Short mmCIF file of C-alpha atoms and ligand atoms in Angstrom, two decimals:
data_model
loop_
_atom_site.label_atom_id
_atom_site.label_comp_id
_atom_site.label_asym_id
_atom_site.label_seq_id
_atom_site.Cartn_x
_atom_site.Cartn_y
_atom_site.Cartn_z
CA MET A 29 135.16 146.20 -15.17
CA ASN A 30 138.87 146.31 -15.14
CA VAL A 31 140.42 145.19 -18.44
CA GLN A 32 144.04 144.15 -17.92
CA THR A 33 146.64 143.61 -20.62
CA ASN A 34 149.28 140.93 -21.16
CA ILE A 35 148.13 138.41 -18.59
CA ALA A 36 149.98 135.06 -18.65
CA LEU A 37 147.56 132.24 -19.50
CA SER A 38 149.92 129.80 -17.79
CA ASP A 39 148.60 131.29 -14.53
CA TYR A 40 145.00 130.50 -15.53
CA THR A 41 145.38 126.97 -16.91
CA THR A 42 146.17 124.00 -14.67
CA MET A 43 148.62 122.57 -17.26
CA ARG A 44 150.53 125.82 -16.60
CA LEU A 45 151.48 126.44 -20.21
CA GLY A 46 150.75 129.35 -22.50
CA GLY A 47 151.69 132.92 -23.34
CA PRO A 48 149.78 136.14 -22.62
CA ALA A 49 146.19 137.12 -23.23
CA ARG A 50 146.33 140.53 -24.92
CA PHE A 51 143.31 141.63 -22.87
CA PHE A 52 141.90 139.95 -19.77
CA ALA A 53 138.87 140.81 -17.64
CA GLU A 54 136.71 139.24 -14.97
CA ALA A 55 132.92 139.09 -15.30
CA THR A 56 131.09 138.83 -11.99
CA THR A 57 127.54 139.34 -13.35
CA PRO A 58 125.76 138.41 -16.61
CA ASP A 59 125.51 142.13 -17.47
CA GLU A 60 129.26 142.56 -17.08
CA LEU A 61 129.79 139.56 -19.33
CA ALA A 62 127.47 141.04 -21.97
CA ALA A 63 129.20 144.43 -21.78
CA LEU A 64 132.60 142.80 -22.26
CA TYR A 65 131.38 140.85 -25.30
CA GLN A 66 129.76 143.97 -26.80
CA ASN A 67 132.86 146.06 -26.27
CA ALA A 68 135.06 143.40 -27.85
CA LYS A 69 132.73 143.18 -30.86
CA ARG A 70 132.91 146.95 -31.33
CA LEU A 71 136.71 146.79 -31.25
CA ASP A 72 136.76 143.68 -33.49
CA GLN A 73 138.51 141.59 -30.83
CA LYS A 74 138.23 137.83 -30.55
CA VAL A 75 136.84 136.59 -27.22
CA PHE A 76 137.47 133.41 -25.25
CA ILE A 77 135.72 132.69 -21.96
CA ILE A 78 137.45 130.64 -19.28
CA GLY A 79 136.49 129.09 -15.93
CA GLY A 80 139.01 127.19 -13.82
CA GLY A 81 141.28 126.44 -16.80
CA SER A 82 141.42 122.80 -15.75
CA ASN A 83 140.40 121.46 -19.14
CA LEU A 84 142.13 124.04 -21.27
CA ILE A 85 145.48 124.18 -23.05
CA ALA A 86 146.96 127.55 -24.02
CA HIS A 87 149.54 128.15 -26.75
CA ASP A 88 152.90 129.89 -26.38
CA GLU A 89 151.74 132.85 -28.50
CA GLY A 90 148.88 133.34 -26.04
CA PHE A 91 145.59 134.81 -27.23
CA ASP A 92 145.40 137.91 -29.38
CA GLY A 93 142.04 139.06 -28.07
CA LEU A 94 140.03 139.30 -24.87
CA VAL A 95 139.94 136.45 -22.34
CA ILE A 96 136.96 136.71 -20.00
CA HIS A 97 137.36 134.97 -16.66
CA ASN A 98 133.88 133.85 -15.66
CA LYS A 99 133.36 134.64 -11.95
CA ILE A 100 129.56 134.77 -11.96
CA LYS A 101 128.41 133.31 -8.63
CA GLY A 102 125.03 131.98 -7.55
CA PHE A 103 123.31 129.07 -5.82
CA GLU A 104 119.57 129.51 -5.94
CA ILE A 105 116.89 126.92 -5.14
CA ILE A 106 114.20 127.52 -7.69
CA ALA A 107 111.92 124.54 -6.97
CA ASN A 108 111.61 121.99 -4.22
CA ASP A 109 109.18 119.14 -3.60
CA ASP A 110 109.18 115.75 -1.85
CA ASN A 111 111.24 114.10 -4.57
CA ALA A 112 113.61 116.66 -5.97
CA THR A 113 115.24 120.06 -5.72
CA ILE A 114 116.06 122.25 -8.70
CA VAL A 115 119.06 124.53 -8.25
CA LYS A 116 120.27 127.34 -10.48
CA LEU A 117 124.05 127.73 -10.30
CA GLY A 118 126.23 130.65 -11.32
CA ALA A 119 128.62 129.55 -14.08
CA GLY A 120 131.64 130.87 -12.18
CA GLU A 121 130.99 128.78 -9.05
CA GLU A 122 133.64 126.17 -8.22
CA TRP A 123 132.11 122.86 -9.26
CA ASP A 124 133.30 120.96 -6.21
CA SER A 125 131.99 123.52 -3.71
CA VAL A 126 128.59 123.16 -5.40
CA VAL A 127 128.82 119.36 -5.04
CA GLN A 128 129.68 119.83 -1.36
CA ARG A 129 126.67 122.11 -0.78
CA THR A 130 124.25 119.73 -2.49
CA VAL A 131 125.67 116.76 -0.58
CA ASP A 132 125.24 118.73 2.66
CA MET A 133 121.58 119.08 1.65
CA ASN A 134 121.49 115.27 1.23
CA LEU A 135 120.71 115.55 -2.49
CA SER A 136 121.70 112.84 -4.99
CA GLY A 137 122.81 113.20 -8.58
CA ILE A 138 126.27 114.76 -8.58
CA ALA A 139 127.97 113.28 -5.50
CA ALA A 140 129.94 110.87 -7.72
CA MET A 141 131.25 113.92 -9.57
CA SER A 142 133.08 115.05 -6.43
CA ALA A 143 136.58 116.53 -6.48
CA ILE A 144 136.51 117.43 -10.18
CA PRO A 145 138.48 120.65 -10.64
CA GLY A 146 136.89 123.51 -12.57
CA THR A 147 133.73 125.57 -12.66
CA VAL A 148 130.00 125.03 -13.18
CA GLY A 149 130.02 126.80 -16.56
CA ALA A 150 132.61 124.39 -17.95
CA ALA A 151 130.66 121.28 -16.93
CA PRO A 152 128.11 121.24 -19.78
CA VAL A 153 130.75 122.19 -22.39
CA GLN A 154 132.44 118.80 -22.17
CA ASN A 155 129.52 117.03 -20.48
CA VAL A 156 131.68 116.39 -17.43
CA GLY A 157 131.33 112.93 -15.98
CA ALA A 158 132.83 110.55 -13.46
CA TYR A 159 132.01 107.34 -11.62
CA GLY A 160 128.78 106.68 -13.47
CA GLN A 161 127.30 110.17 -13.45
CA GLU A 162 127.47 112.97 -15.99
CA ILE A 163 126.06 116.48 -15.97
CA ALA A 164 123.64 115.57 -18.79
CA ASP A 165 121.83 113.23 -16.32
CA VAL A 166 120.79 116.13 -14.06
CA PHE A 167 120.82 119.01 -16.52
CA ILE A 168 117.61 121.02 -17.00
CA SER A 169 118.76 124.13 -18.86
CA LEU A 170 121.39 126.85 -19.00
CA GLU A 171 121.40 130.56 -19.54
CA ALA A 172 123.96 132.13 -21.81
CA TYR A 173 124.86 135.28 -23.64
CA ASP A 174 124.34 134.65 -27.36
CA THR A 175 127.27 136.42 -29.00
CA HIS A 176 125.74 136.21 -32.49
CA ASN A 177 122.46 137.88 -31.58
CA ASP A 178 123.65 139.94 -28.59
CA ALA A 179 120.94 138.70 -26.27
CA PHE A 180 120.56 136.38 -23.29
CA VAL A 181 119.05 132.99 -24.15
CA THR A 182 117.96 129.86 -22.32
CA LEU A 183 119.02 126.52 -23.82
CA ASP A 184 117.24 123.34 -22.83
CA TRP A 185 118.64 119.79 -22.66
CA ASP A 186 117.80 118.93 -26.28
CA SER A 187 119.54 122.03 -27.64
CA CYS A 188 122.88 121.09 -26.05
CA HIS A 189 123.33 117.75 -27.93
CA PHE A 190 125.14 116.05 -25.05
CA SER A 191 127.13 112.90 -25.73
CA TYR A 192 130.23 111.29 -24.19
CA ARG A 193 132.45 114.25 -23.16
CA ASP A 194 130.83 116.39 -25.85
CA SER A 195 128.16 119.02 -26.54
CA ILE A 196 127.42 121.76 -29.08
CA PHE A 197 129.66 124.09 -27.04
CA ARG A 198 132.77 122.15 -28.14
CA SER A 199 131.71 121.76 -31.76
CA GLU A 200 129.12 123.58 -33.87
CA ALA A 201 128.43 126.28 -31.26
CA LYS A 202 132.05 126.90 -30.24
CA GLY A 203 132.38 130.58 -29.28
CA HIS A 204 128.67 131.20 -29.85
CA TYR A 205 127.60 131.34 -26.20
CA GLY A 206 128.99 132.66 -22.93
CA ILE A 207 127.35 130.47 -20.28
CA THR A 208 126.13 132.45 -17.25
CA SER A 209 124.16 129.85 -15.24
CA VAL A 210 123.34 126.15 -15.23
CA THR A 211 120.15 124.69 -13.73
CA ILE A 212 120.18 121.11 -12.47
CA LYS A 213 117.66 118.78 -10.86
CA LEU A 214 118.82 116.67 -7.91
CA SER A 215 116.98 113.82 -6.26
CA LYS A 216 116.03 113.31 -2.61
CA ALA A 217 116.26 109.52 -3.04
CA ALA A 218 119.39 107.90 -1.61
CA PRO A 219 122.06 106.86 -4.13
CA ALA A 220 121.34 103.30 -5.30
CA PRO A 221 123.37 100.57 -7.01
CA PRO A 222 124.50 99.54 -9.57
CA PHE A 223 127.53 101.78 -9.01
CA TYR A 224 130.52 102.25 -11.31
CA ALA A 225 132.80 99.21 -10.80
CA ALA A 226 135.69 101.08 -9.15
CA LEU A 227 133.26 102.79 -6.77
CA GLN A 228 131.52 99.52 -5.85
CA LYS A 229 134.93 97.94 -5.22
CA TYR A 230 135.83 100.74 -2.81
CA LEU A 231 132.46 100.46 -1.02
CA ASP A 232 132.88 96.66 -0.67
CA LEU A 233 136.42 97.02 0.58
CA HIS A 234 135.22 99.38 3.31
CA ASN A 235 132.10 97.30 4.08
CA ILE A 236 129.82 100.20 3.19
CA THR A 237 126.21 99.26 2.50
CA ASP A 238 124.48 102.42 3.71
CA TYR A 239 124.59 104.66 0.65
CA THR A 240 124.24 108.39 1.23
CA PRO A 241 125.39 111.30 -0.96
CA GLN A 242 128.05 112.02 1.70
CA ILE A 243 129.39 108.43 1.60
CA ILE A 244 129.55 108.50 -2.21
CA ARG A 245 131.36 111.84 -2.07
CA GLU A 246 133.91 110.52 0.42
CA ALA A 247 134.48 107.32 -1.58
CA VAL A 248 134.93 109.12 -4.91
CA THR A 249 137.19 111.76 -3.35
CA ALA A 250 139.43 109.00 -1.95
CA ILE A 251 139.51 107.06 -5.25
CA ARG A 252 140.33 110.18 -7.27
CA ALA A 253 143.08 111.20 -4.86
CA SER A 254 144.74 107.83 -5.40
CA LYS A 255 144.98 108.14 -9.18
CA LEU A 256 144.53 111.77 -10.21
CA PRO A 257 147.36 114.16 -9.33
CA ASP A 258 146.40 117.44 -7.64
CA PRO A 259 146.87 120.11 -10.33
CA LYS A 260 148.01 122.57 -7.65
CA VAL A 261 151.01 120.32 -7.00
CA LEU A 262 151.59 118.60 -10.37
CA PRO A 263 150.29 120.67 -13.32
CA ASN A 264 147.83 118.60 -15.40
CA SER A 265 144.43 118.73 -17.12
CA GLY A 266 142.83 115.57 -15.74
CA SER A 267 142.16 112.98 -18.43
CA PHE A 268 144.26 114.23 -21.32
CA PHE A 269 142.61 111.84 -23.80
CA LYS A 270 139.02 110.78 -24.31
CA ASN A 271 138.40 107.08 -24.07
CA ALA A 272 138.33 105.41 -27.48
CA VAL A 273 134.93 104.69 -28.97
CA VAL A 274 135.21 101.82 -31.44
CA GLU A 275 132.83 99.73 -33.52
CA ASN A 276 131.91 96.24 -32.33
CA TRP A 277 134.13 94.45 -34.86
CA VAL A 278 137.20 96.40 -33.71
CA TYR A 279 136.42 95.49 -30.10
CA ASN A 280 135.84 91.80 -30.96
CA ASP A 281 139.05 91.65 -32.95
CA LEU A 282 141.14 93.19 -30.14
CA LYS A 283 139.47 91.06 -27.47
CA THR A 284 140.76 87.87 -29.11
CA THR A 285 144.34 89.19 -28.86
CA TYR A 286 143.88 90.92 -25.46
CA PRO A 287 141.29 88.91 -23.50
CA ASP A 288 141.89 91.06 -20.39
CA MET A 289 141.20 94.36 -22.17
CA PRO A 290 138.66 96.41 -20.17
CA ALA A 291 135.75 97.81 -22.21
CA PHE A 292 132.22 99.13 -21.77
CA GLN A 293 129.41 98.64 -24.22
CA MET A 294 128.14 102.12 -25.19
CA ASP A 295 125.30 101.18 -27.53
CA GLU A 296 124.44 98.33 -29.87
CA THR A 297 127.25 99.10 -32.27
CA HIS A 298 130.01 100.67 -30.14
CA TYR A 299 132.34 99.87 -27.27
CA LYS A 300 134.36 102.33 -25.19
CA ILE A 301 137.93 101.18 -24.56
CA PRO A 302 139.81 103.02 -21.78
CA SER A 303 142.60 105.05 -23.37
CA GLY A 304 144.52 104.73 -20.08
CA TRP A 305 144.74 101.00 -20.71
CA LEU A 306 145.77 101.48 -24.38
CA ILE A 307 148.52 103.94 -23.36
CA GLU A 308 149.74 101.66 -20.60
CA GLN A 309 149.86 98.66 -22.97
CA ALA A 310 151.83 100.79 -25.43
CA ASP A 311 154.42 101.17 -22.63
CA PHE A 312 154.13 104.87 -21.98
CA LYS A 313 153.00 104.73 -18.34
CA GLY A 314 155.53 106.51 -16.11
CA GLN A 315 157.60 107.71 -19.08
CA THR A 316 158.63 111.36 -19.46
CA LEU A 317 158.54 112.69 -23.03
CA HIS A 318 159.71 116.27 -23.75
CA GLY A 319 159.21 117.28 -20.10
CA ILE A 320 155.69 115.79 -20.04
CA LYS A 321 155.19 112.78 -17.78
CA VAL A 322 152.63 110.07 -18.45
CA HIS A 323 151.33 109.68 -14.87
CA SER A 324 152.59 106.52 -13.14
CA ASP A 325 149.23 105.93 -11.38
CA ASN A 326 147.02 106.67 -14.41
CA ALA A 327 148.29 106.71 -17.98
CA LEU A 328 145.37 108.88 -19.10
CA VAL A 329 146.89 111.89 -17.33
CA LEU A 330 149.78 113.93 -18.71
CA ILE A 331 151.72 115.98 -16.16
CA ASN A 332 153.72 119.05 -17.09
CA GLU A 333 156.97 118.30 -15.26
CA SER A 334 159.33 120.59 -17.13
CA ALA A 335 157.90 121.42 -20.56
CA THR A 336 159.39 124.59 -21.98
CA GLY A 337 156.32 125.39 -24.06
CA TYR A 338 153.29 124.16 -25.96
CA GLN A 339 155.44 122.40 -28.57
CA ASP A 340 156.81 120.03 -25.92
CA LEU A 341 153.25 119.02 -25.04
CA ALA A 342 152.35 118.67 -28.73
CA ASP A 343 155.41 116.45 -29.32
CA ALA A 344 154.66 114.27 -26.29
CA ARG A 345 151.00 114.01 -27.32
CA GLN A 346 152.00 112.93 -30.84
CA GLU A 347 154.34 110.24 -29.53
CA VAL A 348 151.60 108.79 -27.36
CA ILE A 349 148.98 108.94 -30.13
CA SER A 350 151.38 107.32 -32.64
CA GLY A 351 152.44 104.62 -30.16
CA VAL A 352 148.81 103.66 -29.53
CA GLN A 353 148.09 103.77 -33.27
CA ASP A 354 151.05 101.51 -34.07
CA LYS A 355 150.01 98.93 -31.51
CA PHE A 356 146.21 99.01 -31.76
CA ARG A 357 145.28 100.90 -35.00
CA ILE A 358 143.16 103.18 -32.80
CA THR A 359 143.53 106.97 -32.89
CA ILE A 360 142.94 108.47 -29.45
CA GLU A 361 141.78 112.08 -29.18
CA GLN A 362 142.71 114.91 -26.84
CA GLU A 363 140.08 115.84 -24.27
CA PRO A 364 141.01 119.40 -23.16
CA LEU A 365 140.03 122.29 -25.40
CA GLU A 366 142.67 124.65 -26.77
CA ILE A 367 142.61 128.43 -26.59
CA GLY A 368 144.10 130.30 -29.51
N1 LIG B 420 143.35 101.70 -16.87
C1 LIG B 420 144.56 101.07 -17.10
N2 LIG B 420 145.69 101.82 -17.00
C2 LIG B 420 145.68 103.12 -16.67
C3 LIG B 420 144.45 103.76 -16.44
C4 LIG B 420 143.29 103.02 -16.55
O1 LIG B 420 144.63 99.90 -17.40
O2 LIG B 420 146.77 103.69 -16.59
C5 LIG B 420 142.13 100.89 -16.91
C6 LIG B 420 141.57 100.67 -15.50
O3 LIG B 420 142.16 99.60 -14.88
C7 LIG B 420 140.11 100.44 -15.78
C8 LIG B 420 139.85 101.29 -17.00
O4 LIG B 420 141.11 101.57 -17.59
O5 LIG B 420 139.88 99.11 -16.10
C9 LIG B 420 139.07 102.55 -16.69
O6 LIG B 420 139.81 103.33 -15.78
P1 LIG B 420 139.10 104.37 -14.78
O7 LIG B 420 137.97 103.73 -14.10
O8 LIG B 420 140.17 104.99 -13.97
O9 LIG B 420 138.45 105.46 -15.70
P2 LIG B 420 138.91 106.11 -17.08
O10 LIG B 420 138.07 105.53 -18.17
O11 LIG B 420 140.37 106.06 -17.23
C10 LIG B 420 137.12 108.01 -16.95
C11 LIG B 420 137.09 109.51 -17.09
C12 LIG B 420 137.56 110.19 -15.82
C13 LIG B 420 136.71 109.72 -14.66
C14 LIG B 420 136.81 108.19 -14.57
C15 LIG B 420 135.91 107.62 -13.51
C16 LIG B 420 137.38 109.98 -19.45
C17 LIG B 420 138.27 110.52 -20.50
N3 LIG B 420 137.87 109.93 -18.21
O12 LIG B 420 138.49 107.63 -16.85
O13 LIG B 420 137.36 111.59 -15.99
O14 LIG B 420 137.09 110.32 -13.45
O15 LIG B 420 136.39 107.61 -15.84
O16 LIG B 420 134.60 107.71 -13.93
O17 LIG B 420 136.24 109.62 -19.74
C18 LIG B 420 138.43 113.62 -16.66
O18 LIG B 420 137.61 113.68 -17.58
O19 LIG B 420 139.33 114.52 -16.51
C19 LIG B 420 138.40 112.49 -15.77
C20 LIG B 420 139.29 112.33 -14.81
#
């Protein structure tokens, strides 16, 4: 294991911001990951584990500890019957190449999560989701290094406390586990409606009625390409804000003023209002604030056009949050995690 020093985090985060990691190492096996954690503990160093850096914001001062780049690979079929296939995935696998492989096997369950940047290990952390599917729907268990007890553990679905873009790994168990593998269960049944509205619209427009995992993958890839900028070309972290979850009375009140407001009922007492819509209505779409552009095709995405550092992003973020607050009395929250 080669531990490097002073590695720019801007090179490992798709928002392309952030100063150096004091120490930086790749882990290609669970044992390497464990050894890195143990070594850091002995030397009293903080540790942060990263995947593709596509949902991660780094600060200008960098990280005064060890950043572990998770490169643990693996794609292992551990069960297979007439209805389903269970696959164990290395946490360092590229998420989209895994989706491609499962679609090639004609398996359903994650095809609508095509073209999401990032790695397998990051998917359960924020309960990644798109176009009507989320990882929690197919999740069986994950394996992780437990940094408190210095042992490998298996966590089942219940232990992860998945909810909309959230899990224990972002909250009470932050820093507790280094995820090494994720096991998911995919179906052999063809994808079936009802589909997410934007997906159905695309299928209708192209007269598609024969639903296969490959068709869903192609449709979602095309839809995403039309509204989500490629982070390799325009630095960004996907949705920069979570959608707003509000109580029924807030939704009902707003709906009388804004009858065209899109919203989805989440449960009996809550609605989800798209933050992209709130930001657009607050007139930020297409605007550049402190070198950060609110994407013209999707106001939920912030693009780093020419920010000189983290503070520019923080200032732009605050302007957007305050603008939405002033207009709607709703406080939207950042989606990407922060390192440091
Ligand atoms: N909308 C606007 N203006 C905008 C953007 C969106 O009015 O600038 C409206 C749309 O017209 C639509 C509604 O908001 O009525 C919802 O938009 P969309 O279907 O594009 O989805 P979203 O709620 O903005 C979420 C996820 C995306 C995911 C899509 C599709 C979050 C924070 N984002 O976005 O996830 O791809 O649904 O399922 O939940 C990500 O997490 O990085 C991400 C891209």
